[in-house]
Amino acid sequence: MESWHLAALLGFFAAALVLTVVVQRPAFQVAAAAAALVLLLSVRGVAAWRTVGALVPVVLAVALVNPLVNSQGATVIAMLPWGRPYTLEALLFGVQTGTMLATMLLWFASFNALVAGEKLSYLIGGSAPGVALVFTMVLQLVPRFQRRAQTVFAAFDGLGMGHGRGSAAQRVRQGARELSALTGWALEGSIVTADSMRARGFGSGRPMRLTVYRVGAAQAAAWAAMGLLLAVAVVGIAGGCATAQFVPVVSFPPPDGLFCASLVSFTLFLAMPSLVNAAERLRWRLSLSRI
Amino acid sequence: MALIAFQNLTFRYPGAGEPTLDDVCLEVGRGSLLCLMGRSGCGKTTLVRQLKTPLVPKGARSGRVLFDGVDVDAMDLRDQARLIGYVGQDPDSQLVCDTVGRELAFGLENVGAPREEAAVAVAETASYFGLQELMDCPVAELSGGQKQLVNLAAVLALRPQVLVLDEPTSQLDPVAAGEFLATVRAVNDDLGLTVILVEQRLEAAFAMADQVVVMANGRVAFQGSPEEVAASLGKCNHELCRCLPSAARIALALSGGTLQPCPLTVREGRRWLEGHLGGCQARACSAADPAAGTAESAGSARSGAGEQPACRPALRLRDVWFRYGRDLPDVLRGLSLTVEAGQLFALVGGNGAGKSTLLSLACGLRTPYRGRVETFGNRCALLPQDPQALFSWDSVAQELGDMVGAGVAGAASAGGAGDSAMTTEEVAALCHLKGLLDRHPLDLSSGEQQRIALAKALLVNPSVLLLDEPTKGLDALFKAELGALLQRLAQRGLTVVAVSHDVEFCAEWADRAALLFDGAIVASGAPSQLFAASAFYTTAASRIARDAVPGAVTVEDVVSACRSL
């Protein structure tokens, strides 16, 4: 799904985040977490497990801390030293909140991997090309500044006046010298950049965006299906199928037809990008086997 | 009709007394490659910028600049951007976008090119320049030479009719510069694109031009074919003769300044010298013995100071091994090197041979994981490649004054060099900075900036001066000044170690030279021996006179040896 149109990607991730936040019922939550995890695995491969490993302590911490501040709940596991009960319901509620948080972070991780700076600036570029250019230039500014800072530090160090030597006063003075050298150099560079931009017609009129994302029939079909699935899921969630109560006792509305339909749609919607990826991979395998 | 015409162009910067351009009349034919030369500050950049309306500096102008019969001021900004391409000095700062592909498309986007047309232009430009593999590569990851090629490609994607290049190779190493110039030549040959090239590395550029213009004090001093210009410079023994290709310099010196046609390339030079010496031989002497003898004497005369016995070492590296990280490959592999006090020692070698690494080890900024670096109590100062990295004040005087305090603080800990520290005035005089004390360092030319940085380094009072690519961005005249300055310093007892790509400079000024390859010294000796023994890594003069006068490596060597034949 790397080839997807940026608007579609943004739309999907926005919907996924909202859905993740609004559902409370464990069935939905587990489905959302699983979909987010599978997507990250399909996008980033084995490297995704590192992110997952970092999220487990988050879930645990939220789960264990919640009962300390929330003492509602019918089933008391233990009494805290300061006289408040530590309840099972509050613990479960903590697990629910932690899972929601972790799922959101998983969506964000996939989002970052899929939507590069270029795509983002492309979307802004349609309406405000100047802003988009500034955006990409700012992104480059920091690494460029860092490289130059290294050069400046090394240059002064070579004359025996690095900022790591001498008394505190000397260090401060040296720091000021280096900062001044760095800004002077950067300003000089920015004049050159501005000249280079104007020499190539920047500001000569309304620019044209050249990077094009093509929307093929398969992609359009996938989007239509996703729109349908999202509609069913939203109807179910709006109808209260995804609500749950944790305190004082854990209770859900009884499962019915609408619940099943909206859970299935919800799961399929969130899993669609992973399915598309899997299909693309499968097609690649098949095409390879023919060679 | 000429594609470009400057008609009686006069330009004066605000507040300046003398005009920077003084009644310049110049025509550039369609498809020609014009090489514009002259000392820095003679108005070359001001002249070529007049072609790009958005880049014209502020000031008073009279006269006209015509492009294809139209005044450039009357041109639409988009046509101006499309038809007249411009590439400047700084490879890094000229890049605007994050990836190579976007950089190539940048100009086309700005001029609102239709999508299909633009896609084709980007694709074919990338193919022509061999940038296909790099399309998604972040520009920050490219080498300096690659960056400048991308800058060139990004301009050519607009399909301009004329390409204006303002010292495009001054920040590149000689290998990358050669590649860049070869590409410019190919563009001129293959596409018939008109090129205006302001250049200081004339060894290659001069011969590839079909029109050369020499500027001096804002005026066109000479113009014509390269042969004609070389001959007329030679006739009046102009200071810019030094900038000419070695073949031309040798031929001009040996023929007394009058000859037609003047040889320009190594091939032409060899042929010319053969003919010239053939004539001499007929007149008298047998060539072989005296040739060898004179070359030897020429060599030993120059390296005399360094060859004196009983010199004490100032810097010694013994079996030094270094790498930047545990898992990274070795940069230096068992390198051993001794530099004697008062020597001007040149270290040459290609990219990635470990030259700069060696300097930072010698300066104590890094330590080897095996082997020893001995400095014998000497204080080392390392001058970086970019002198700008050291400038933090608004005037040259402040730059120098600032070093006095810092230098004293440092010198106290380092035990001093034996000879007394130079004062700011002495250093300013030595580095020819007297007239520049009130100027802003960033407004000065590369040569002047290099001298300021050198002065700053001298004020730290070092006894070993380490220089990283000191000739980068300098024209032949500034190089000669720098060489003479370094020699004066060496005579005062300072040890100078310069690492450089610039074989010509090292051959001319160094007492000793060494060739660094793959992390170790593979050869060392007097420059005359070292470069005479090398077939590729040597000066143009040596390549020209290799058979006739073995052992001569500089133009002066060749000339004096041939004269005595």
PDB file of N, CA, C and O in Angstrom, chain A residues 243-269:
ATOM      1  N   THR A 243     -19.918  -0.467  23.137  1.00  0.00           N
ATOM      2  CA  THR A 243     -19.767   0.127  24.467  1.00  0.00           C
ATOM      3  C   THR A 243     -19.586  -0.971  25.509  1.00  0.00           C
ATOM      4  O   THR A 243     -20.003  -2.112  25.320  1.00  0.00           O
ATOM      5  N   ALA A 244     -18.964  -0.599  26.570  1.00  0.00           N
ATOM      6  CA  ALA A 244     -18.765  -1.549  27.662  1.00  0.00           C
ATOM      7  C   ALA A 244     -18.707  -0.773  28.964  1.00  0.00           C
ATOM      8  O   ALA A 244     -18.363   0.408  28.983  1.00  0.00           O
ATOM      9  N   GLN A 245     -19.079  -1.459  30.047  1.00  0.00           N
ATOM     10  CA  GLN A 245     -19.004  -0.828  31.361  1.00  0.00           C
ATOM     11  C   GLN A 245     -18.014  -1.627  32.183  1.00  0.00           C
ATOM     12  O   GLN A 245     -18.012  -2.857  32.132  1.00  0.00           O
ATOM     13  N   PHE A 246     -17.113  -0.963  32.886  1.00  0.00           N
ATOM     14  CA  PHE A 246     -16.113  -1.697  33.676  1.00  0.00           C
ATOM     15  C   PHE A 246     -16.359  -1.598  35.173  1.00  0.00           C
ATOM     16  O   PHE A 246     -16.088  -2.537  35.909  1.00  0.00           O
ATOM     17  N   VAL A 247     -16.820  -0.410  35.612  1.00  0.00           N
ATOM     18  CA  VAL A 247     -17.069  -0.261  37.037  1.00  0.00           C
ATOM     19  C   VAL A 247     -18.530   0.084  37.264  1.00  0.00           C
ATOM     20  O   VAL A 247     -19.133   0.754  36.410  1.00  0.00           O
ATOM     21  N   PRO A 248     -19.109  -0.311  38.315  1.00  0.00           N
ATOM     22  CA  PRO A 248     -18.545  -1.162  39.386  1.00  0.00           C
ATOM     23  C   PRO A 248     -18.381  -2.616  38.975  1.00  0.00           C
ATOM     24  O   PRO A 248     -17.552  -3.310  39.536  1.00  0.00           O
ATOM     25  N   VAL A 249     -19.191  -3.081  37.967  1.00  0.00           N
ATOM     26  CA  VAL A 249     -18.977  -4.453  37.487  1.00  0.00           C
ATOM     27  C   VAL A 249     -18.824  -4.425  35.966  1.00  0.00           C
ATOM     28  O   VAL A 249     -19.379  -3.547  35.302  1.00  0.00           O
ATOM     29  N   VAL A 250     -18.079  -5.384  35.428  1.00  0.00           N
ATOM     30  CA  VAL A 250     -17.883  -5.446  33.984  1.00  0.00           C
ATOM     31  C   VAL A 250     -19.147  -5.972  33.327  1.00  0.00           C
ATOM     32  O   VAL A 250     -19.648  -7.029  33.711  1.00  0.00           O
ATOM     33  N   SER A 251     -19.672  -5.185  32.369  1.00  0.00           N
ATOM     34  CA  SER A 251     -20.871  -5.662  31.684  1.00  0.00           C
ATOM     35  C   SER A 251     -20.899  -5.129  30.254  1.00  0.00           C
ATOM     36  O   SER A 251     -20.475  -4.011  29.983  1.00  0.00           O
ATOM     37  N   PHE A 252     -21.378  -5.975  29.322  1.00  0.00           N
ATOM     38  CA  PHE A 252     -21.536  -5.571  27.925  1.00  0.00           C
ATOM     39  C   PHE A 252     -22.982  -5.775  27.523  1.00  0.00           C
ATOM     40  O   PHE A 252     -23.659  -6.634  28.091  1.00  0.00           O
ATOM     41  N   PRO A 253     -23.429  -5.054  26.502  1.00  0.00           N
ATOM     42  CA  PRO A 253     -24.737  -5.381  25.951  1.00  0.00           C
ATOM     43  C   PRO A 253     -24.670  -6.771  25.319  1.00  0.00           C
ATOM     44  O   PRO A 253     -23.611  -7.183  24.842  1.00  0.00           O
ATOM     45  N   PRO A 254     -25.782  -7.497  25.301  1.00  0.00           N
ATOM     46  CA  PRO A 254     -25.747  -8.864  24.754  1.00  0.00           C
ATOM     47  C   PRO A 254     -25.422  -8.846  23.252  1.00  0.00           C
ATOM     48  O   PRO A 254     -25.852  -7.915  22.560  1.00  0.00           O
ATOM     49  N   PRO A 255     -24.659  -9.814  22.773  1.00  0.00           N
ATOM     50  CA  PRO A 255     -24.323  -9.856  21.346  1.00  0.00           C
ATOM     51  C   PRO A 255     -25.561 -10.119  20.508  1.00  0.00           C
ATOM     52  O   PRO A 255     -26.357 -10.960  20.855  1.00  0.00           O
ATOM     53  N   ASP A 256     -25.702  -9.366  19.425  1.00  0.00           N
ATOM     54  CA  ASP A 256     -26.816  -9.592  18.498  1.00  0.00           C
ATOM     55  C   ASP A 256     -26.294  -9.526  17.060  1.00  0.00           C
ATOM     56  O   ASP A 256     -25.068  -9.481  16.839  1.00  0.00           O
ATOM     57  N   GLY A 257     -27.193  -9.497  16.127  1.00  0.00           N
ATOM     58  CA  GLY A 257     -26.807  -9.481  14.709  1.00  0.00           C
ATOM     59  C   GLY A 257     -25.978  -8.277  14.356  1.00  0.00           C
ATOM     60  O   GLY A 257     -24.938  -8.376  13.694  1.00  0.00           O
ATOM     61  N   LEU A 258     -26.439  -7.107  14.848  1.00  0.00           N
ATOM     62  CA  LEU A 258     -25.736  -5.877  14.523  1.00  0.00           C
ATOM     63  C   LEU A 258     -24.312  -5.914  15.068  1.00  0.00           C
ATOM     64  O   LEU A 258     -23.351  -5.486  14.434  1.00  0.00           O
ATOM     65  N   PHE A 259     -24.192  -6.468  16.311  1.00  0.00           N
ATOM     66  CA  PHE A 259     -22.869  -6.577  16.930  1.00  0.00           C
ATOM     67  C   PHE A 259     -21.930  -7.384  16.038  1.00  0.00           C
ATOM     68  O   PHE A 259     -20.811  -6.969  15.740  1.00  0.00           O
ATOM     69  N   CYS A 260     -22.412  -8.554  15.597  1.00  0.00           N
ATOM     70  CA  CYS A 260     -21.562  -9.411  14.765  1.00  0.00           C
ATOM     71  C   CYS A 260     -21.180  -8.700  13.475  1.00  0.00           C
ATOM     72  O   CYS A 260     -20.005  -8.652  13.086  1.00  0.00           O
ATOM     73  N   ALA A 261     -22.179  -8.087  12.821  1.00  0.00           N
ATOM     74  CA  ALA A 261     -21.921  -7.426  11.538  1.00  0.00           C
ATOM     75  C   ALA A 261     -20.900  -6.307  11.731  1.00  0.00           C
ATOM     76  O   ALA A 261     -19.941  -6.166  10.952  1.00  0.00           O
ATOM     77  N   SER A 262     -21.081  -5.480  12.770  1.00  0.00           N
ATOM     78  CA  SER A 262     -20.193  -4.330  12.914  1.00  0.00           C
ATOM     79  C   SER A 262     -18.800  -4.783  13.362  1.00  0.00           C
ATOM     80  O   SER A 262     -17.802  -4.212  12.937  1.00  0.00           O
ATOM     81  N   LEU A 263     -18.701  -5.837  14.169  1.00  0.00           N
ATOM     82  CA  LEU A 263     -17.371  -6.318  14.572  1.00  0.00           C
ATOM     83  C   LEU A 263     -16.599  -6.840  13.365  1.00  0.00           C
ATOM     84  O   LEU A 263     -15.419  -6.538  13.172  1.00  0.00           O
ATOM     85  N   VAL A 264     -17.295  -7.613  12.527  1.00  0.00           N
ATOM     86  CA  VAL A 264     -16.648  -8.159  11.328  1.00  0.00           C
ATOM     87  C   VAL A 264     -16.206  -7.022  10.401  1.00  0.00           C
ATOM     88  O   VAL A 264     -15.075  -6.988   9.916  1.00  0.00           O
ATOM     89  N   SER A 265     -17.100  -6.046  10.172  1.00  0.00           N
ATOM     90  CA  SER A 265     -16.767  -4.928   9.292  1.00  0.00           C
ATOM     91  C   SER A 265     -15.604  -4.136   9.866  1.00  0.00           C
ATOM     92  O   SER A 265     -14.670  -3.733   9.145  1.00  0.00           O
ATOM     93  N   PHE A 266     -15.669  -3.879  11.170  1.00  0.00           N
ATOM     94  CA  PHE A 266     -14.625  -3.129  11.866  1.00  0.00           C
ATOM     95  C   PHE A 266     -13.267  -3.798  11.652  1.00  0.00           C
ATOM     96  O   PHE A 266     -12.284  -3.176  11.260  1.00  0.00           O
ATOM     97  N   THR A 267     -13.249  -5.120  11.894  1.00  0.00           N
ATOM     98  CA  THR A 267     -11.997  -5.865  11.766  1.00  0.00           C
ATOM     99  C   THR A 267     -11.482  -5.834  10.331  1.00  0.00           C
ATOM    100  O   THR A 267     -10.307  -5.575  10.070  1.00  0.00           O
ATOM    101  N   LEU A 268     -12.400  -6.094   9.386  1.00  0.00           N
ATOM    102  CA  LEU A 268     -11.981  -6.116   7.983  1.00  0.00           C
ATOM    103  C   LEU A 268     -11.469  -4.751   7.530  1.00  0.00           C
ATOM    104  O   LEU A 268     -10.478  -4.647   6.820  1.00  0.00           O
ATOM    105  N   PHE A 269     -12.160  -3.690   7.989  1.00  0.00           N
ATOM    106  CA  PHE A 269     -11.738  -2.345   7.596  1.00  0.00           C
ATOM    107  C   PHE A 269     -10.302  -2.094   8.055  1.00  0.00           C
ATOM    108  O   PHE A 269      -9.438  -1.670   7.284  1.00  0.00           O
TER     109      PHE A 269
END
